[in-house]
mmCIF file of C-alpha atoms and ligand atoms in Angstrom:
data_model
loop_
_atom_site.group_PDB
_atom_site.id
_atom_site.type_symbol
_atom_site.label_atom_id
_atom_site.label_comp_id
_atom_site.label_asym_id
_atom_site.label_seq_id
_atom_site.Cartn_x
_atom_site.Cartn_y
_atom_site.Cartn_z
ATOM 1 C CA UNK A 59 155.588 -54.064 3.192
ATOM 2 C CA UNK A 60 152.994 -54.251 6.136
ATOM 3 C CA UNK A 61 154.587 -55.668 9.084
ATOM 4 C CA UNK A 62 153.055 -59.021 10.730
ATOM 5 C CA UNK A 63 150.605 -58.979 13.508
ATOM 6 C CA UNK A 64 151.920 -58.454 16.904
ATOM 7 C CA UNK A 65 150.536 -60.210 20.224
ATOM 8 C CA UNK A 66 153.560 -59.520 22.580
ATOM 9 C CA UNK A 67 155.214 -56.067 23.173
ATOM 10 C CA UNK A 68 158.275 -56.289 24.040
ATOM 11 C CA UNK A 69 158.367 -53.024 26.643
ATOM 12 C CA UNK A 70 161.633 -52.983 27.158
ATOM 13 C CA UNK A 71 163.362 -52.744 23.639
ATOM 14 C CA UNK A 72 160.832 -49.277 23.733
ATOM 15 C CA UNK A 73 163.720 -47.918 26.028
ATOM 16 C CA UNK A 74 161.493 -45.528 27.750
ATOM 17 C CA UNK A 75 162.877 -43.051 30.709
ATOM 18 C CA UNK A 76 160.410 -42.008 33.550
ATOM 19 C CA UNK A 77 157.892 -39.634 31.779
ATOM 20 C CA UNK A 78 158.845 -40.625 27.999
ATOM 21 C CA UNK A 79 155.730 -41.723 26.144
ATOM 22 C CA UNK A 80 155.548 -43.818 22.830
ATOM 23 C CA UNK A 81 152.647 -44.501 20.420
ATOM 24 C CA UNK A 82 152.653 -47.482 17.976
ATOM 25 C CA UNK A 83 150.157 -47.415 15.118
ATOM 26 C CA UNK A 84 150.214 -51.668 14.572
ATOM 27 C CA UNK A 85 148.000 -54.425 13.677
ATOM 28 C CA UNK A 86 147.249 -57.552 16.064
ATOM 29 C CA UNK A 87 145.715 -60.385 15.172
ATOM 30 C CA UNK A 88 142.832 -61.569 16.778
ATOM 31 C CA UNK A 89 141.431 -64.943 17.905
ATOM 32 C CA UNK A 90 138.001 -65.474 16.945
ATOM 33 C CA UNK A 91 135.993 -64.716 19.886
ATOM 34 C CA UNK A 92 132.896 -67.097 21.287
ATOM 35 C CA UNK A 93 129.843 -65.640 22.693
ATOM 36 C CA UNK A 94 126.549 -67.478 23.357
ATOM 37 C CA UNK A 95 128.184 -70.259 21.804
ATOM 38 C CA UNK A 96 128.458 -68.680 18.281
ATOM 39 C CA UNK A 97 131.902 -67.544 16.893
ATOM 40 C CA UNK A 98 132.485 -64.182 16.223
ATOM 41 C CA UNK A 99 135.794 -62.503 14.357
ATOM 42 C CA UNK A 100 137.044 -59.443 12.161
ATOM 43 C CA UNK A 101 138.024 -59.774 8.908
ATOM 44 C CA UNK A 102 141.193 -61.599 7.921
ATOM 45 C CA UNK A 103 141.501 -62.271 11.811
ATOM 46 C CA UNK A 104 143.634 -58.955 12.244
ATOM 47 C CA UNK A 105 142.472 -55.236 13.463
ATOM 48 C CA UNK A 106 144.390 -52.019 13.557
ATOM 49 C CA UNK A 107 145.324 -50.698 17.193
ATOM 50 C CA UNK A 108 146.392 -47.858 18.440
ATOM 51 C CA UNK A 109 148.900 -47.896 21.241
ATOM 52 C CA UNK A 110 150.333 -45.348 23.393
ATOM 53 C CA UNK A 111 152.772 -46.651 25.667
ATOM 54 C CA UNK A 112 153.671 -44.163 28.983
ATOM 55 C CA UNK A 113 155.893 -43.821 32.007
ATOM 56 C CA UNK A 114 154.681 -42.290 34.922
ATOM 57 C CA UNK A 115 157.037 -42.072 38.119
ATOM 58 C CA UNK A 116 156.963 -46.051 38.545
ATOM 59 C CA UNK A 117 156.094 -48.640 35.623
ATOM 60 C CA UNK A 118 153.824 -48.386 32.460
ATOM 61 C CA UNK A 119 150.550 -46.622 31.426
ATOM 62 C CA UNK A 120 149.040 -47.470 28.495
ATOM 63 C CA UNK A 121 145.962 -46.444 26.247
ATOM 64 C CA UNK A 122 144.795 -49.179 23.245
ATOM 65 C CA UNK A 123 142.514 -48.014 20.860
ATOM 66 C CA UNK A 124 140.472 -49.765 17.896
ATOM 67 C CA UNK A 125 138.287 -49.688 15.590
ATOM 68 C CA UNK A 126 136.142 -53.217 15.925
ATOM 69 C CA UNK A 127 134.012 -54.987 13.261
ATOM 70 C CA UNK A 128 133.604 -58.503 13.672
ATOM 71 C CA UNK A 129 131.255 -60.354 11.774
ATOM 72 C CA UNK A 130 129.062 -63.895 12.780
ATOM 73 C CA UNK A 131 125.762 -65.057 12.983
ATOM 74 C CA UNK A 132 123.087 -63.622 14.414
ATOM 75 C CA UNK A 133 121.929 -64.881 17.643
ATOM 76 C CA UNK A 134 117.646 -65.145 17.072
ATOM 77 C CA UNK A 135 117.746 -66.100 13.315
ATOM 78 C CA UNK A 136 121.303 -66.926 12.181
ATOM 79 C CA UNK A 137 121.644 -65.201 9.855
ATOM 80 C CA UNK A 138 124.323 -63.074 8.888
ATOM 81 C CA UNK A 139 125.112 -60.353 11.919
ATOM 82 C CA UNK A 140 128.105 -57.480 12.115
ATOM 83 C CA UNK A 141 128.398 -55.104 15.132
ATOM 84 C CA UNK A 142 130.853 -52.111 14.956
ATOM 85 C CA UNK A 143 132.293 -50.392 17.983
ATOM 86 C CA UNK A 144 135.141 -48.219 19.082
ATOM 87 C CA UNK A 145 137.235 -49.764 21.693
ATOM 88 C CA UNK A 146 139.643 -47.125 23.993
ATOM 89 C CA UNK A 147 140.911 -49.330 26.964
ATOM 90 C CA UNK A 148 143.794 -48.291 29.526
ATOM 91 C CA UNK A 149 145.663 -50.474 32.112
ATOM 92 C CA UNK A 150 148.158 -49.456 34.434
ATOM 93 C CA UNK A 151 151.124 -51.536 36.014
ATOM 94 C CA UNK A 152 153.570 -50.947 38.560
ATOM 95 C CA UNK A 153 156.489 -52.516 38.908
ATOM 96 C CA UNK A 154 157.379 -52.024 42.388
ATOM 97 C CA UNK A 155 153.986 -52.702 44.158
ATOM 98 C CA UNK A 156 152.301 -55.722 46.010
ATOM 99 C CA UNK A 157 149.132 -54.180 45.028
ATOM 100 C CA UNK A 158 147.423 -56.106 43.089
ATOM 101 C CA UNK A 159 144.837 -53.136 41.326
ATOM 102 C CA UNK A 160 148.057 -51.637 40.251
ATOM 103 C CA UNK A 161 149.158 -54.421 38.509
ATOM 104 C CA UNK A 162 147.989 -54.961 34.999
ATOM 105 C CA UNK A 163 147.462 -58.915 34.081
ATOM 106 C CA UNK A 164 148.775 -58.199 30.558
ATOM 107 C CA UNK A 165 152.362 -57.371 31.464
ATOM 108 C CA UNK A 166 154.989 -60.217 32.290
ATOM 109 C CA UNK A 167 158.248 -59.943 32.532
ATOM 110 C CA UNK A 168 158.564 -56.513 30.935
ATOM 111 C CA UNK A 169 156.347 -57.764 27.850
ATOM 112 C CA UNK A 170 152.470 -56.249 27.217
ATOM 113 C CA UNK A 171 150.516 -59.061 26.216
ATOM 114 C CA UNK A 172 148.460 -56.953 23.401
ATOM 115 C CA UNK A 173 146.376 -59.968 21.536
ATOM 116 C CA UNK A 174 145.053 -61.118 24.496
ATOM 117 C CA UNK A 175 144.351 -57.451 26.098
ATOM 118 C CA UNK A 176 143.142 -56.723 22.464
ATOM 119 C CA UNK A 177 140.703 -60.084 22.845
ATOM 120 C CA UNK A 178 139.206 -58.900 26.544
ATOM 121 C CA UNK A 179 138.906 -55.462 25.509
ATOM 122 C CA UNK A 180 136.755 -56.567 22.497
ATOM 123 C CA UNK A 181 134.619 -59.149 24.215
ATOM 124 C CA UNK A 182 133.832 -56.557 27.094
ATOM 125 C CA UNK A 183 133.031 -54.032 23.993
ATOM 126 C CA UNK A 184 130.508 -56.416 22.433
ATOM 127 C CA UNK A 185 126.733 -56.657 23.233
ATOM 128 C CA UNK A 186 125.567 -59.683 24.893
ATOM 129 C CA UNK A 187 122.936 -60.364 21.936
ATOM 130 C CA UNK A 188 124.213 -59.954 18.722
ATOM 131 C CA UNK A 189 121.380 -59.299 15.775
ATOM 132 C CA UNK A 190 121.210 -58.948 12.302
ATOM 133 C CA UNK A 191 118.875 -56.264 13.289
ATOM 134 C CA UNK A 192 117.959 -54.543 16.338
ATOM 135 C CA UNK A 193 114.479 -55.880 16.122
ATOM 136 C CA UNK A 194 115.219 -58.891 14.139
ATOM 137 C CA UNK A 195 111.919 -61.713 14.340
ATOM 138 C CA UNK A 196 114.132 -64.926 15.272
ATOM 139 C CA UNK A 197 113.081 -68.115 13.956
ATOM 140 C CA UNK A 198 110.149 -69.897 13.956
ATOM 141 C CA UNK A 199 109.824 -72.454 16.670
ATOM 142 C CA UNK A 200 107.908 -74.926 14.833
ATOM 143 C CA UNK A 201 109.417 -75.009 11.273
ATOM 144 C CA UNK A 202 112.635 -73.016 12.020
ATOM 145 C CA UNK A 203 112.259 -70.701 9.018
ATOM 146 C CA UNK A 204 113.126 -66.930 9.598
ATOM 147 C CA UNK A 205 110.071 -65.235 10.344
ATOM 148 C CA UNK A 206 112.105 -61.625 9.375
ATOM 149 C CA UNK A 207 111.243 -62.760 5.508
ATOM 150 C CA UNK A 208 107.822 -64.385 6.807
ATOM 151 C CA UNK A 209 104.991 -61.774 8.492
ATOM 152 C CA UNK A 210 104.852 -63.380 11.801
ATOM 153 C CA UNK A 211 101.512 -62.803 11.871
ATOM 154 C CA UNK A 212 100.452 -64.608 8.757
ATOM 155 C CA UNK A 213 102.992 -67.292 9.195
ATOM 156 C CA UNK A 214 101.009 -69.797 11.142
ATOM 157 C CA UNK A 215 100.707 -73.724 11.436
ATOM 158 C CA UNK A 216 96.894 -73.640 12.599
ATOM 159 C CA UNK A 217 98.440 -75.417 15.820
ATOM 160 C CA UNK A 218 96.306 -73.329 17.873
ATOM 161 C CA UNK A 219 93.125 -75.841 17.351
ATOM 162 C CA UNK A 220 95.294 -78.960 17.113
ATOM 163 C CA UNK A 221 95.480 -81.040 20.762
ATOM 164 C CA UNK A 222 98.901 -81.897 20.780
ATOM 165 C CA UNK A 223 99.975 -78.523 20.091
ATOM 166 C CA UNK A 224 97.958 -77.528 22.977
ATOM 167 C CA UNK A 225 99.446 -80.052 25.399
ATOM 168 C CA UNK A 226 102.863 -79.374 24.194
ATOM 169 C CA UNK A 227 101.691 -75.843 25.177
ATOM 170 C CA UNK A 228 101.031 -76.699 28.064
ATOM 171 C CA UNK A 229 104.012 -78.837 29.015
ATOM 172 C CA UNK A 230 106.553 -75.855 27.840
ATOM 173 C CA UNK A 231 104.538 -73.447 30.456
ATOM 174 C CA UNK A 232 105.177 -75.888 33.096
HETATM 175 ZN ZN1 ZN B 90 118.304 -62.479 13.094
HETATM 176 ZN ZN1 ZN B 91 106.733 -71.601 10.622
#
């Protein structure tokens, strides 16, 4: 039976000596990501991650890898969209330093917050525009229909000759 999704790793329980390392393959629960006002989530809310933990002279070094596929609405036409990418992130945490650069924000009291790290790494890796396809034509600004299904050149509302639309265009361009 599969083990339950993890978000917190108790580093002390790995009982690694200096110079030792461990590799963990584990399911991680990923909360839905809010991007551009839309919600994106991996199927089942879960992903399979590989975590490498090593102990250099002091503290810990981590490498987190997982394939990410999230699904949600296209930011242009609101149709179905999905993005696939590979996450490969690293963190170090030196316990005996005042240097903030060498402390990991995901390590507190010998616990690694894998869920939060996976979430942040996912957001960083995803494009700012999530589209159903690269050249998504978006929605018609007049009637809201998807222009992917219609030829944008043929999809017209004979607005050109209508003075009310011309007035609106003037207002918009101001
Ligand atoms: Zn689209
Ligand atoms: Zn239209």
